[in-house]
């Protein structure tokens, strides 16, 4: 059983709930801002700036799992794992859709030529725009 998620982060960080990514994201933002080891207060400040109240238990769990880890190495490992995930499963179906739509577009053009649009009339409303 792997202890690393697809993104290279420890699975226990992401397993508590799906909402833990907000804590990871805030942690990463703090590190991008130059803080090599963000504290709980740093992460809370980032979360509160966007209106999110931090859950102390989740925050402590995420910070505990990331403590002492090299984030660049975790991200690099996650990128390798993501590279192996197939993502082009819908491409053949998407390519067939435009080909099927072409005859329908031709039929619509013929119908448009047959119909003559009448200028809008003021009779519908009972008054004119500039009356």
PDB file of C-alpha atoms in Angstrom:
ATOM      1  CA  UNK A   1       0.000   0.000   0.000  1.00  0.00           C
ATOM      2  CA  UNK A   2       1.429   3.317  -1.088  1.00  0.00           C
ATOM      3  CA  UNK A   3       1.756   6.056   1.492  1.00  0.00           C
ATOM      4  CA  UNK A   4       2.000   8.732  -1.193  1.00  0.00           C
ATOM      5  CA  UNK A   5      -0.987  10.189  -3.031  1.00  0.00           C
ATOM      6  CA  UNK A   6      -1.045  10.929  -6.745  1.00  0.00           C
ATOM      7  CA  UNK A   7       0.300  14.397  -5.998  1.00  0.00           C
ATOM      8  CA  UNK A   8       3.232  13.062  -3.992  1.00  0.00           C
ATOM      9  CA  UNK A   9       1.778  14.167  -0.681  1.00  0.00           C
ATOM     10  CA  UNK A  10       1.307  11.633   2.103  1.00  0.00           C
ATOM     11  CA  UNK A  11      -2.058   9.885   1.679  1.00  0.00           C
ATOM     12  CA  UNK A  12      -2.860  10.514   5.324  1.00  0.00           C
ATOM     13  CA  UNK A  13      -2.866  14.247   4.558  1.00  0.00           C
ATOM     14  CA  UNK A  14      -5.567  13.825   1.948  1.00  0.00           C
ATOM     15  CA  UNK A  15      -7.463  10.938   3.548  1.00  0.00           C
ATOM     16  CA  UNK A  16      -9.050  12.829   6.438  1.00  0.00           C
ATOM     17  CA  UNK A  17     -11.469  14.633   4.086  1.00  0.00           C
ATOM     18  CA  UNK A  18     -11.475  16.077   0.607  1.00  0.00           C
ATOM     19  CA  UNK A  19     -11.267  19.519   2.175  1.00  0.00           C
ATOM     20  CA  UNK A  20      -7.636  19.078   3.224  1.00  0.00           C
ATOM     21  CA  UNK A  21      -6.443  20.379  -0.124  1.00  0.00           C
ATOM     22  CA  UNK A  22      -7.281  23.897   1.039  1.00  0.00           C
ATOM     23  CA  UNK A  23      -4.776  23.488   3.873  1.00  0.00           C
ATOM     24  CA  UNK A  24      -2.158  22.063   1.531  1.00  0.00           C
ATOM     25  CA  UNK A  25      -2.786  24.896  -0.933  1.00  0.00           C
ATOM     26  CA  UNK A  26      -2.452  27.533   1.790  1.00  0.00           C
ATOM     27  CA  UNK A  27       0.739  25.864   3.008  1.00  0.00           C
ATOM     28  CA  UNK A  28       2.155  25.896  -0.532  1.00  0.00           C
ATOM     29  CA  UNK A  29       1.182  29.546  -0.991  1.00  0.00           C
ATOM     30  CA  UNK A  30       3.043  30.422   2.181  1.00  0.00           C
ATOM     31  CA  UNK A  31       6.148  28.614   0.939  1.00  0.00           C
ATOM     32  CA  UNK A  32       5.894  30.348  -2.427  1.00  0.00           C
ATOM     33  CA  UNK A  33       5.806  33.617  -0.523  1.00  0.00           C
ATOM     34  CA  UNK A  34       9.205  32.824   0.963  1.00  0.00           C
ATOM     35  CA  UNK A  35       8.234  31.158   4.242  1.00  0.00           C
ATOM     36  CA  UNK A  36      10.156  27.855   4.255  1.00  0.00           C
ATOM     37  CA  UNK A  37       8.247  26.433   7.236  1.00  0.00           C
ATOM     38  CA  UNK A  38       4.785  27.995   7.557  1.00  0.00           C
ATOM     39  CA  UNK A  39       3.202  27.870  10.999  1.00  0.00           C
ATOM     40  CA  UNK A  40      -0.436  27.236  11.848  1.00  0.00           C
ATOM     41  CA  UNK A  41      -0.908  30.995  12.195  1.00  0.00           C
ATOM     42  CA  UNK A  42       0.528  31.567   8.704  1.00  0.00           C
ATOM     43  CA  UNK A  43      -1.826  29.029   7.119  1.00  0.00           C
ATOM     44  CA  UNK A  44      -4.800  30.358   9.108  1.00  0.00           C
ATOM     45  CA  UNK A  45      -4.025  33.897   7.933  1.00  0.00           C
ATOM     46  CA  UNK A  46      -4.036  32.785   4.285  1.00  0.00           C
ATOM     47  CA  UNK A  47      -7.268  30.824   4.712  1.00  0.00           C
ATOM     48  CA  UNK A  48      -9.026  33.640   6.553  1.00  0.00           C
ATOM     49  CA  UNK A  49      -8.058  36.081   3.802  1.00  0.00           C
ATOM     50  CA  UNK A  50     -10.461  34.193   1.512  1.00  0.00           C
ATOM     51  CA  UNK A  51     -13.149  33.657   4.128  1.00  0.00           C
ATOM     52  CA  UNK A  52     -12.290  30.116   5.225  1.00  0.00           C
ATOM     53  CA  UNK A  53     -12.287  29.270   8.911  1.00  0.00           C
ATOM     54  CA  UNK A  54      -9.572  26.720   9.628  1.00  0.00           C
ATOM     55  CA  UNK A  55     -10.466  23.438  11.326  1.00  0.00           C
ATOM     56  CA  UNK A  56      -7.757  23.052  13.963  1.00  0.00           C
ATOM     57  CA  UNK A  57      -7.650  19.235  13.807  1.00  0.00           C
ATOM     58  CA  UNK A  58      -7.306  19.144  10.012  1.00  0.00           C
ATOM     59  CA  UNK A  59      -4.749  21.933   9.989  1.00  0.00           C
ATOM     60  CA  UNK A  60      -2.663  20.217  12.660  1.00  0.00           C
ATOM     61  CA  UNK A  61      -2.831  16.931  10.732  1.00  0.00           C
ATOM     62  CA  UNK A  62      -1.723  18.509   7.441  1.00  0.00           C
ATOM     63  CA  UNK A  63       1.089  20.513   9.034  1.00  0.00           C
ATOM     64  CA  UNK A  64       2.252  17.442  10.947  1.00  0.00           C
ATOM     65  CA  UNK A  65       2.418  15.361   7.786  1.00  0.00           C
ATOM     66  CA  UNK A  66       4.282  18.034   5.834  1.00  0.00           C
ATOM     67  CA  UNK A  67       6.704  18.942   8.633  1.00  0.00           C
ATOM     68  CA  UNK A  68      10.300  18.291   7.635  1.00  0.00           C
ATOM     69  CA  UNK A  69       9.404  17.189   4.090  1.00  0.00           C
ATOM     70  CA  UNK A  70      11.026  18.621   0.989  1.00  0.00           C
ATOM     71  CA  UNK A  71       8.074  20.073  -0.933  1.00  0.00           C
ATOM     72  CA  UNK A  72       9.959  20.221  -4.228  1.00  0.00           C
ATOM     73  CA  UNK A  73      10.701  16.498  -3.978  1.00  0.00           C
ATOM     74  CA  UNK A  74       7.066  15.710  -3.075  1.00  0.00           C
ATOM     75  CA  UNK A  75       5.790  17.716  -6.027  1.00  0.00           C
ATOM     76  CA  UNK A  76       8.301  16.117  -8.410  1.00  0.00           C
ATOM     77  CA  UNK A  77       7.225  12.666  -7.243  1.00  0.00           C
ATOM     78  CA  UNK A  78       3.584  13.610  -7.726  1.00  0.00           C
ATOM     79  CA  UNK A  79       4.263  14.864 -11.250  1.00  0.00           C
ATOM     80  CA  UNK A  80       5.830  11.509 -12.149  1.00  0.00           C
ATOM     81  CA  UNK A  81       2.721   9.728 -10.882  1.00  0.00           C
ATOM     82  CA  UNK A  82       0.385  12.063 -12.756  1.00  0.00           C
ATOM     83  CA  UNK A  83       2.334  11.520 -15.972  1.00  0.00           C
ATOM     84  CA  UNK A  84       1.321   7.853 -15.892  1.00  0.00           C
ATOM     85  CA  UNK A  85      -2.410   8.624 -15.561  1.00  0.00           C
ATOM     86  CA  UNK A  86      -4.210   8.211 -18.900  1.00  0.00           C
ATOM     87  CA  UNK A  87      -6.115  11.365 -19.758  1.00  0.00           C
ATOM     88  CA  UNK A  88      -6.987  11.005 -23.457  1.00  0.00           C
ATOM     89  CA  UNK A  89      -9.839   8.491 -23.182  1.00  0.00           C
ATOM     90  CA  UNK A  90     -12.477  10.834 -24.615  1.00  0.00           C
ATOM     91  CA  UNK A  91     -10.429  12.125 -27.556  1.00  0.00           C
ATOM     92  CA  UNK A  92     -11.760   9.655 -30.208  1.00  0.00           C
ATOM     93  CA  UNK A  93     -15.357  10.412 -29.244  1.00  0.00           C
ATOM     94  CA  UNK A  94     -14.706  14.148 -29.325  1.00  0.00           C
ATOM     95  CA  UNK A  95     -13.110  13.885 -32.780  1.00  0.00           C
ATOM     96  CA  UNK A  96     -16.145  12.047 -34.151  1.00  0.00           C
ATOM     97  CA  UNK A  97     -18.592  14.677 -32.906  1.00  0.00           C
ATOM     98  CA  UNK A  98     -17.554  17.492 -35.316  1.00  0.00           C
ATOM     99  CA  UNK A  99     -17.745  15.109 -38.268  1.00  0.00           C
ATOM    100  CA  UNK A 100     -21.307  14.157 -37.344  1.00  0.00           C
ATOM    101  CA  UNK A 101     -22.281  17.792 -36.889  1.00  0.00           C
ATOM    102  CA  UNK A 102     -21.207  18.838 -40.405  1.00  0.00           C
ATOM    103  CA  UNK A 103     -24.281  17.418 -42.261  1.00  0.00           C
ATOM    104  CA  UNK A 104     -26.571  19.001 -39.699  1.00  0.00           C
ATOM    105  CA  UNK A 105     -24.940  22.385 -40.249  1.00  0.00           C
ATOM    106  CA  UNK A 106     -25.533  22.143 -44.009  1.00  0.00           C
ATOM    107  CA  UNK A 107     -29.210  21.350 -43.434  1.00  0.00           C
ATOM    108  CA  UNK A 108     -29.554  24.358 -41.132  1.00  0.00           C
ATOM    109  CA  UNK A 109     -28.040  26.677 -43.753  1.00  0.00           C
ATOM    110  CA  UNK A 110     -30.582  25.516 -46.342  1.00  0.00           C
ATOM    111  CA  UNK A 111     -33.442  26.141 -43.941  1.00  0.00           C
ATOM    112  CA  UNK A 112     -32.135  29.613 -43.148  1.00  0.00           C
ATOM    113  CA  UNK A 113     -32.092  30.524 -46.831  1.00  0.00           C
ATOM    114  CA  UNK A 114     -35.717  29.480 -47.194  1.00  0.00           C
ATOM    115  CA  UNK A 115     -36.910  31.576 -44.298  1.00  0.00           C
ATOM    116  CA  UNK A 116     -37.105  35.295 -44.844  1.00  0.00           C
ATOM    117  CA  UNK A 117     -36.942  37.261 -41.698  1.00  0.00           C
ATOM    118  CA  UNK A 118     -39.519  39.980 -41.338  1.00  0.00           C
ATOM    119  CA  UNK A 119     -38.458  43.235 -39.741  1.00  0.00           C
ATOM    120  CA  UNK A 120     -39.610  43.543 -36.163  1.00  0.00           C
ATOM    121  CA  UNK A 121     -42.967  45.160 -35.772  1.00  0.00           C
ATOM    122  CA  UNK A 122     -44.306  47.483 -33.101  1.00  0.00           C
ATOM    123  CA  UNK A 123     -47.724  45.818 -33.320  1.00  0.00           C
ATOM    124  CA  UNK A 124     -46.787  43.246 -30.705  1.00  0.00           C
ATOM    125  CA  UNK A 125     -46.274  45.755 -27.919  1.00  0.00           C
ATOM    126  CA  UNK A 126     -48.836  48.337 -28.840  1.00  0.00           C
ATOM    127  CA  UNK A 127     -46.304  51.148 -28.903  1.00  0.00           C
ATOM    128  CA  UNK A 128     -43.062  51.993 -30.657  1.00  0.00           C
ATOM    129  CA  UNK A 129     -39.683  52.393 -29.068  1.00  0.00           C
ATOM    130  CA  UNK A 130     -39.430  56.044 -30.088  1.00  0.00           C
ATOM    131  CA  UNK A 131     -43.107  57.092 -29.679  1.00  0.00           C
TER     132      UNK A 131
END
